[in-house]
Amino acid sequence: MTKSYWIKDLSLSGLGRKKIYWAEQEMPILTSIRERFSVEKPLKNLKIGACLHITKETAVLVRTLREAGAEVYLCASNPLSTQDDVAAALVDEGFHVFGWRGMSQREYYECIGYVLSSQPNITIDDGADLVSSIHKLYYNTLADEISLIKNITGELSGREILKNIMGGSEETTTGVYRLKSLAREGKLLYPIIAVNDALSKSLFDNPIGTGQSAIDGVIRATNTLIAGKDVVVVGFGRVGSGIASRCRGLGARVTIVEVDPINALRAAMDGFRVESMLTASKHGEIFITATGNINVIRREHFQVMKDGVILANAGHFDVEICKKDLEELSKMVEKTSDHITTYVMEDGRRLHLLGDGRLVNLACAEGHPSSVMDMSFSLQALSAEYIVKNFKNLPREVIPVPREIDLLVARLKLKSMGLELEEMTEEQKRYLESWYLGT
Ligand code: NAD
Ligand code: ADE
């Protein structure tokens, strides 16, 4: 390993520090966990390899992990989501940070290589690129990204990297899908906690965090008026349902495209119009994808879209809106602003893609508000502690966040908001547990 950090510009650290301070004010649970960690040191002498969006909220998490005794190696989980001033502030504080906004695919994987070179004891991932790289190295998989990583890790084998690992955690739906696929094939090499699936994460971060921040991304990139707009949201799962309801709240007319009959029905009974992608493509003015799936908007859809439409993605990878088809259909491709690429079709129609089709809330705005990340990242910190205490007994599977941690995070959040929780009486507890009393 030859670098202890690799970022854009260390001189940006002053502004980054102020942003982290701002985030901290909105993250009371995580800072209270940090206070306990600073006394108990549950991660003492451990190395944590994290592949996360490098934001001011992530900075609060890594400060918490360090206070717990860990040495943190952090790389970007997306080439366009790093806040360079925050990365600089972290390096200034002695963290090993690898990533900057606008890095290439090659640099992205080299940065993962630097984190793996540290031979972490715990991995924290957002999208499973770190964990899948470890698995590809271990199984000697031939893949372009693996030769890039090997350029950095050198002689270090997948087996040697694995040797130190106690467990890991995963932040997002797409990452959990990928890990479950590894587990289904019997190839998952160590236990990984699905932080995404905790209720205090997926009922808040996914719909409410992305609901607000994805729209924030569209507005910051375009300053377009949402009121009165014909908005098509593709996917009505945890993220899409949040975006749809927030768009409606801002006065948009919202159509949902879904493949799952239950979620399509939920959307219909929530009062949304439900259509196929082709039908919606003919009238939509703003399209936001949130499926975690590939090529959900593609050639046949672009061909019937109106002039001037806005295309944005909130899903984890930049695969939901098919950029290859957009390019092939265009007579000209123009960068019309920092965040907008305009594809001019053969017939002159202009289709505007935001943030290169990467997650619009992080590529064009600042990601979720700190207050929501407070819950997600408290789960991450408590999961790391749980792994250290329990790794010898954990199965090599994708495992849920323990219920008591999930409830604790919800309780602490309520308390920090000054809200009261009703308590059941002993009689009520007995009643709910009994079969005896009826009509
Ligand atoms: P989810 O599984 O709850 O919802 C996805 C929905 O998309 C499902 O209802 C599914 O039926 C639907 N879908 C799948 N293929 C489709 C298609 N071709 N057309 C229409 N609908 C389709 O997942 P989620 O938690 O909502 O996450 C969605 C994506 O957002 C994932 O990639 C996740 O990692 C990502 N995510 C992003 C952020 C962010 O900050 N931008 C935050 C959380 C999650
Ligand atoms: N994912 C979504 N929003 C985020 C944020 N603000 N920081 C880190 N990861 C995020």
Short mmCIF file of N, CA and C in Angstrom, two decimals, residues 140-216:
data_model
loop_
_atom_site.label_atom_id
_atom_site.label_comp_id
_atom_site.label_asym_id
_atom_site.label_seq_id
_atom_site.Cartn_x
_atom_site.Cartn_y
_atom_site.Cartn_z
N ASN A 140 -10.91 -15.72 -7.29
CA ASN A 140 -10.10 -15.53 -8.49
C ASN A 140 -10.93 -15.27 -9.74
N THR A 141 -11.93 -14.43 -9.59
CA THR A 141 -12.82 -14.15 -10.72
C THR A 141 -12.10 -13.23 -11.71
N LEU A 142 -12.25 -13.55 -12.99
CA LEU A 142 -11.67 -12.66 -14.00
C LEU A 142 -12.62 -11.50 -14.23
N ALA A 143 -12.20 -10.31 -13.87
CA ALA A 143 -13.05 -9.14 -14.09
C ALA A 143 -12.13 -7.94 -14.19
N ASP A 144 -12.52 -6.97 -15.06
CA ASP A 144 -11.66 -5.79 -15.26
C ASP A 144 -11.32 -5.10 -13.94
N GLU A 145 -12.38 -4.96 -13.09
CA GLU A 145 -12.15 -4.20 -11.84
C GLU A 145 -11.16 -4.92 -10.93
N ILE A 146 -11.10 -6.24 -11.05
CA ILE A 146 -10.20 -6.99 -10.16
C ILE A 146 -8.74 -6.75 -10.54
N SER A 147 -8.46 -6.63 -11.85
CA SER A 147 -7.06 -6.31 -12.18
C SER A 147 -6.70 -4.91 -11.70
N LEU A 148 -7.67 -3.98 -11.71
CA LEU A 148 -7.38 -2.63 -11.19
C LEU A 148 -7.09 -2.68 -9.70
N ILE A 149 -7.90 -3.47 -8.99
CA ILE A 149 -7.71 -3.58 -7.54
C ILE A 149 -6.35 -4.25 -7.24
N LYS A 150 -6.03 -5.28 -8.03
CA LYS A 150 -4.76 -5.99 -7.80
C LYS A 150 -3.55 -5.10 -8.04
N ASN A 151 -3.72 -4.11 -8.93
CA ASN A 151 -2.61 -3.15 -9.13
C ASN A 151 -2.27 -2.46 -7.82
N ILE A 152 -3.25 -2.34 -6.95
CA ILE A 152 -3.04 -1.65 -5.67
C ILE A 152 -2.71 -2.64 -4.56
N THR A 153 -3.46 -3.74 -4.51
CA THR A 153 -3.26 -4.68 -3.39
C THR A 153 -2.02 -5.57 -3.60
N GLY A 154 -1.52 -5.62 -4.83
CA GLY A 154 -0.27 -6.36 -5.12
C GLY A 154 -0.39 -7.83 -4.79
N GLU A 155 0.53 -8.31 -3.97
CA GLU A 155 0.61 -9.75 -3.67
C GLU A 155 -0.48 -10.24 -2.72
N LEU A 156 -1.14 -9.28 -2.07
CA LEU A 156 -2.14 -9.65 -1.05
C LEU A 156 -3.27 -10.48 -1.70
N SER A 157 -3.50 -11.69 -1.20
CA SER A 157 -4.51 -12.54 -1.83
C SER A 157 -5.88 -12.31 -1.18
N GLY A 158 -6.93 -12.76 -1.87
CA GLY A 158 -8.28 -12.68 -1.31
C GLY A 158 -8.35 -13.41 0.03
N ARG A 159 -7.65 -14.55 0.09
CA ARG A 159 -7.63 -15.36 1.32
C ARG A 159 -7.03 -14.57 2.49
N GLU A 160 -5.94 -13.86 2.18
CA GLU A 160 -5.30 -13.06 3.25
C GLU A 160 -6.20 -11.91 3.71
N ILE A 161 -6.91 -11.31 2.75
CA ILE A 161 -7.82 -10.22 3.14
C ILE A 161 -8.93 -10.78 4.02
N LEU A 162 -9.45 -11.93 3.62
CA LEU A 162 -10.57 -12.52 4.34
C LEU A 162 -10.20 -12.91 5.79
N LYS A 163 -8.98 -13.34 5.93
CA LYS A 163 -8.48 -13.87 7.22
C LYS A 163 -8.84 -12.98 8.42
N ASN A 164 -8.75 -11.65 8.21
CA ASN A 164 -8.96 -10.72 9.34
C ASN A 164 -10.42 -10.35 9.56
N ILE A 165 -11.29 -10.70 8.61
CA ILE A 165 -12.64 -10.11 8.64
C ILE A 165 -13.56 -10.85 9.61
N MET A 166 -14.18 -10.06 10.50
CA MET A 166 -15.15 -10.63 11.46
C MET A 166 -16.56 -10.60 10.88
N GLY A 167 -16.89 -9.56 10.17
CA GLY A 167 -18.24 -9.42 9.63
C GLY A 167 -18.37 -8.09 8.92
N GLY A 168 -19.57 -7.83 8.43
CA GLY A 168 -19.78 -6.58 7.71
C GLY A 168 -21.22 -6.12 7.83
N SER A 169 -21.47 -4.97 7.23
CA SER A 169 -22.85 -4.47 7.20
C SER A 169 -23.10 -3.80 5.86
N GLU A 170 -24.38 -3.76 5.46
CA GLU A 170 -24.74 -3.22 4.15
C GLU A 170 -25.86 -2.20 4.30
N GLU A 171 -25.68 -1.07 3.62
CA GLU A 171 -26.54 0.09 3.81
C GLU A 171 -27.78 0.12 2.91
N THR A 172 -27.69 -0.48 1.71
CA THR A 172 -28.79 -0.21 0.77
C THR A 172 -29.40 -1.46 0.13
N THR A 173 -30.60 -1.27 -0.42
CA THR A 173 -31.39 -2.38 -0.99
C THR A 173 -30.60 -3.14 -2.06
N THR A 174 -29.99 -2.40 -2.98
CA THR A 174 -29.26 -3.07 -4.06
C THR A 174 -28.11 -3.91 -3.50
N GLY A 175 -27.43 -3.39 -2.49
CA GLY A 175 -26.36 -4.16 -1.85
C GLY A 175 -26.89 -5.43 -1.22
N VAL A 176 -28.03 -5.33 -0.55
CA VAL A 176 -28.62 -6.51 0.09
C VAL A 176 -29.01 -7.55 -0.97
N TYR A 177 -29.57 -7.09 -2.11
CA TYR A 177 -29.89 -8.03 -3.20
C TYR A 177 -28.64 -8.80 -3.62
N ARG A 178 -27.54 -8.05 -3.80
CA ARG A 178 -26.31 -8.68 -4.29
C ARG A 178 -25.77 -9.69 -3.27
N LEU A 179 -25.84 -9.32 -1.99
CA LEU A 179 -25.33 -10.23 -0.95
C LEU A 179 -26.19 -11.48 -0.85
N LYS A 180 -27.51 -11.29 -1.00
CA LYS A 180 -28.40 -12.46 -0.92
C LYS A 180 -28.13 -13.39 -2.09
N SER A 181 -27.75 -12.81 -3.23
CA SER A 181 -27.43 -13.63 -4.38
C SER A 181 -26.16 -14.45 -4.09
N LEU A 182 -25.17 -13.82 -3.48
CA LEU A 182 -23.95 -14.56 -3.08
C LEU A 182 -24.31 -15.69 -2.10
N ALA A 183 -25.17 -15.36 -1.13
CA ALA A 183 -25.54 -16.36 -0.11
C ALA A 183 -26.30 -17.51 -0.77
N ARG A 184 -27.21 -17.18 -1.71
CA ARG A 184 -27.98 -18.24 -2.41
C ARG A 184 -27.05 -19.20 -3.14
N GLU A 185 -25.97 -18.66 -3.69
CA GLU A 185 -25.01 -19.53 -4.40
C GLU A 185 -24.07 -20.24 -3.43
N GLY A 186 -24.28 -20.02 -2.13
CA GLY A 186 -23.43 -20.66 -1.11
C GLY A 186 -22.03 -20.07 -1.07
N LYS A 187 -21.86 -18.85 -1.56
CA LYS A 187 -20.49 -18.29 -1.69
C LYS A 187 -20.19 -17.17 -0.70
N LEU A 188 -21.16 -16.77 0.09
CA LEU A 188 -20.90 -15.65 1.00
C LEU A 188 -19.88 -16.08 2.04
N LEU A 189 -18.82 -15.28 2.19
CA LEU A 189 -17.67 -15.72 2.98
C LEU A 189 -17.71 -15.28 4.43
N TYR A 190 -18.54 -14.32 4.77
CA TYR A 190 -18.63 -13.90 6.18
C TYR A 190 -19.99 -13.27 6.45
N PRO A 191 -20.39 -13.18 7.72
CA PRO A 191 -21.72 -12.66 8.05
C PRO A 191 -21.84 -11.17 7.74
N ILE A 192 -22.97 -10.79 7.16
CA ILE A 192 -23.17 -9.38 6.86
C ILE A 192 -24.57 -8.94 7.33
N ILE A 193 -24.59 -7.88 8.10
CA ILE A 193 -25.85 -7.38 8.64
C ILE A 193 -26.51 -6.46 7.61
N ALA A 194 -27.78 -6.77 7.32
CA ALA A 194 -28.53 -5.97 6.33
C ALA A 194 -29.13 -4.75 7.03
N VAL A 195 -28.32 -3.75 7.25
CA VAL A 195 -28.80 -2.53 7.91
C VAL A 195 -29.98 -1.94 7.14
N ASN A 196 -29.91 -2.04 5.80
CA ASN A 196 -31.01 -1.49 4.99
C ASN A 196 -32.38 -1.98 5.44
N ASP A 197 -32.44 -3.25 5.84
CA ASP A 197 -33.75 -3.86 6.08
C ASP A 197 -34.30 -3.60 7.48
N ALA A 198 -33.50 -2.97 8.35
CA ALA A 198 -34.05 -2.60 9.66
C ALA A 198 -35.23 -1.66 9.44
N LEU A 199 -36.24 -1.77 10.31
CA LEU A 199 -37.42 -0.91 10.11
C LEU A 199 -37.08 0.56 10.36
N SER A 200 -36.15 0.79 11.34
CA SER A 200 -35.81 2.19 11.61
C SER A 200 -34.91 2.77 10.51
N LYS A 201 -34.55 1.95 9.52
CA LYS A 201 -33.86 2.46 8.32
C LYS A 201 -34.84 2.54 7.16
N SER A 202 -35.39 1.38 6.78
CA SER A 202 -36.10 1.33 5.50
C SER A 202 -37.45 2.07 5.50
N LEU A 203 -38.01 2.32 6.70
CA LEU A 203 -39.28 3.08 6.72
C LEU A 203 -39.02 4.58 6.77
N PHE A 204 -37.76 4.98 6.88
CA PHE A 204 -37.45 6.41 7.04
C PHE A 204 -36.45 6.88 6.00
N ASP A 205 -35.26 6.28 6.00
CA ASP A 205 -34.21 6.68 5.04
C ASP A 205 -34.73 6.52 3.61
N ASN A 206 -35.24 5.33 3.28
CA ASN A 206 -35.60 5.07 1.88
C ASN A 206 -36.73 5.97 1.40
N PRO A 207 -37.91 5.97 2.06
CA PRO A 207 -38.98 6.83 1.52
C PRO A 207 -38.84 8.31 1.87
N ILE A 208 -38.48 8.60 3.13
CA ILE A 208 -38.53 10.00 3.56
C ILE A 208 -37.23 10.72 3.18
N GLY A 209 -36.11 10.05 3.43
CA GLY A 209 -34.82 10.64 3.03
C GLY A 209 -34.76 10.83 1.52
N THR A 210 -34.97 9.74 0.78
CA THR A 210 -34.87 9.86 -0.68
C THR A 210 -36.03 10.66 -1.24
N GLY A 211 -37.21 10.53 -0.59
CA GLY A 211 -38.38 11.31 -1.05
C GLY A 211 -38.05 12.78 -1.13
N GLN A 212 -37.37 13.29 -0.10
CA GLN A 212 -37.02 14.71 -0.11
C GLN A 212 -35.77 14.98 -0.96
N SER A 213 -34.72 14.16 -0.75
CA SER A 213 -33.44 14.54 -1.37
C SER A 213 -33.40 14.30 -2.88
N ALA A 214 -34.18 13.33 -3.38
CA ALA A 214 -34.19 13.13 -4.84
C ALA A 214 -34.85 14.33 -5.52
N ILE A 215 -35.91 14.83 -4.92
CA ILE A 215 -36.57 16.01 -5.49
C ILE A 215 -35.65 17.23 -5.36
N ASP A 216 -34.96 17.29 -4.22
CA ASP A 216 -33.96 18.35 -4.02
C ASP A 216 -32.94 18.31 -5.17
#
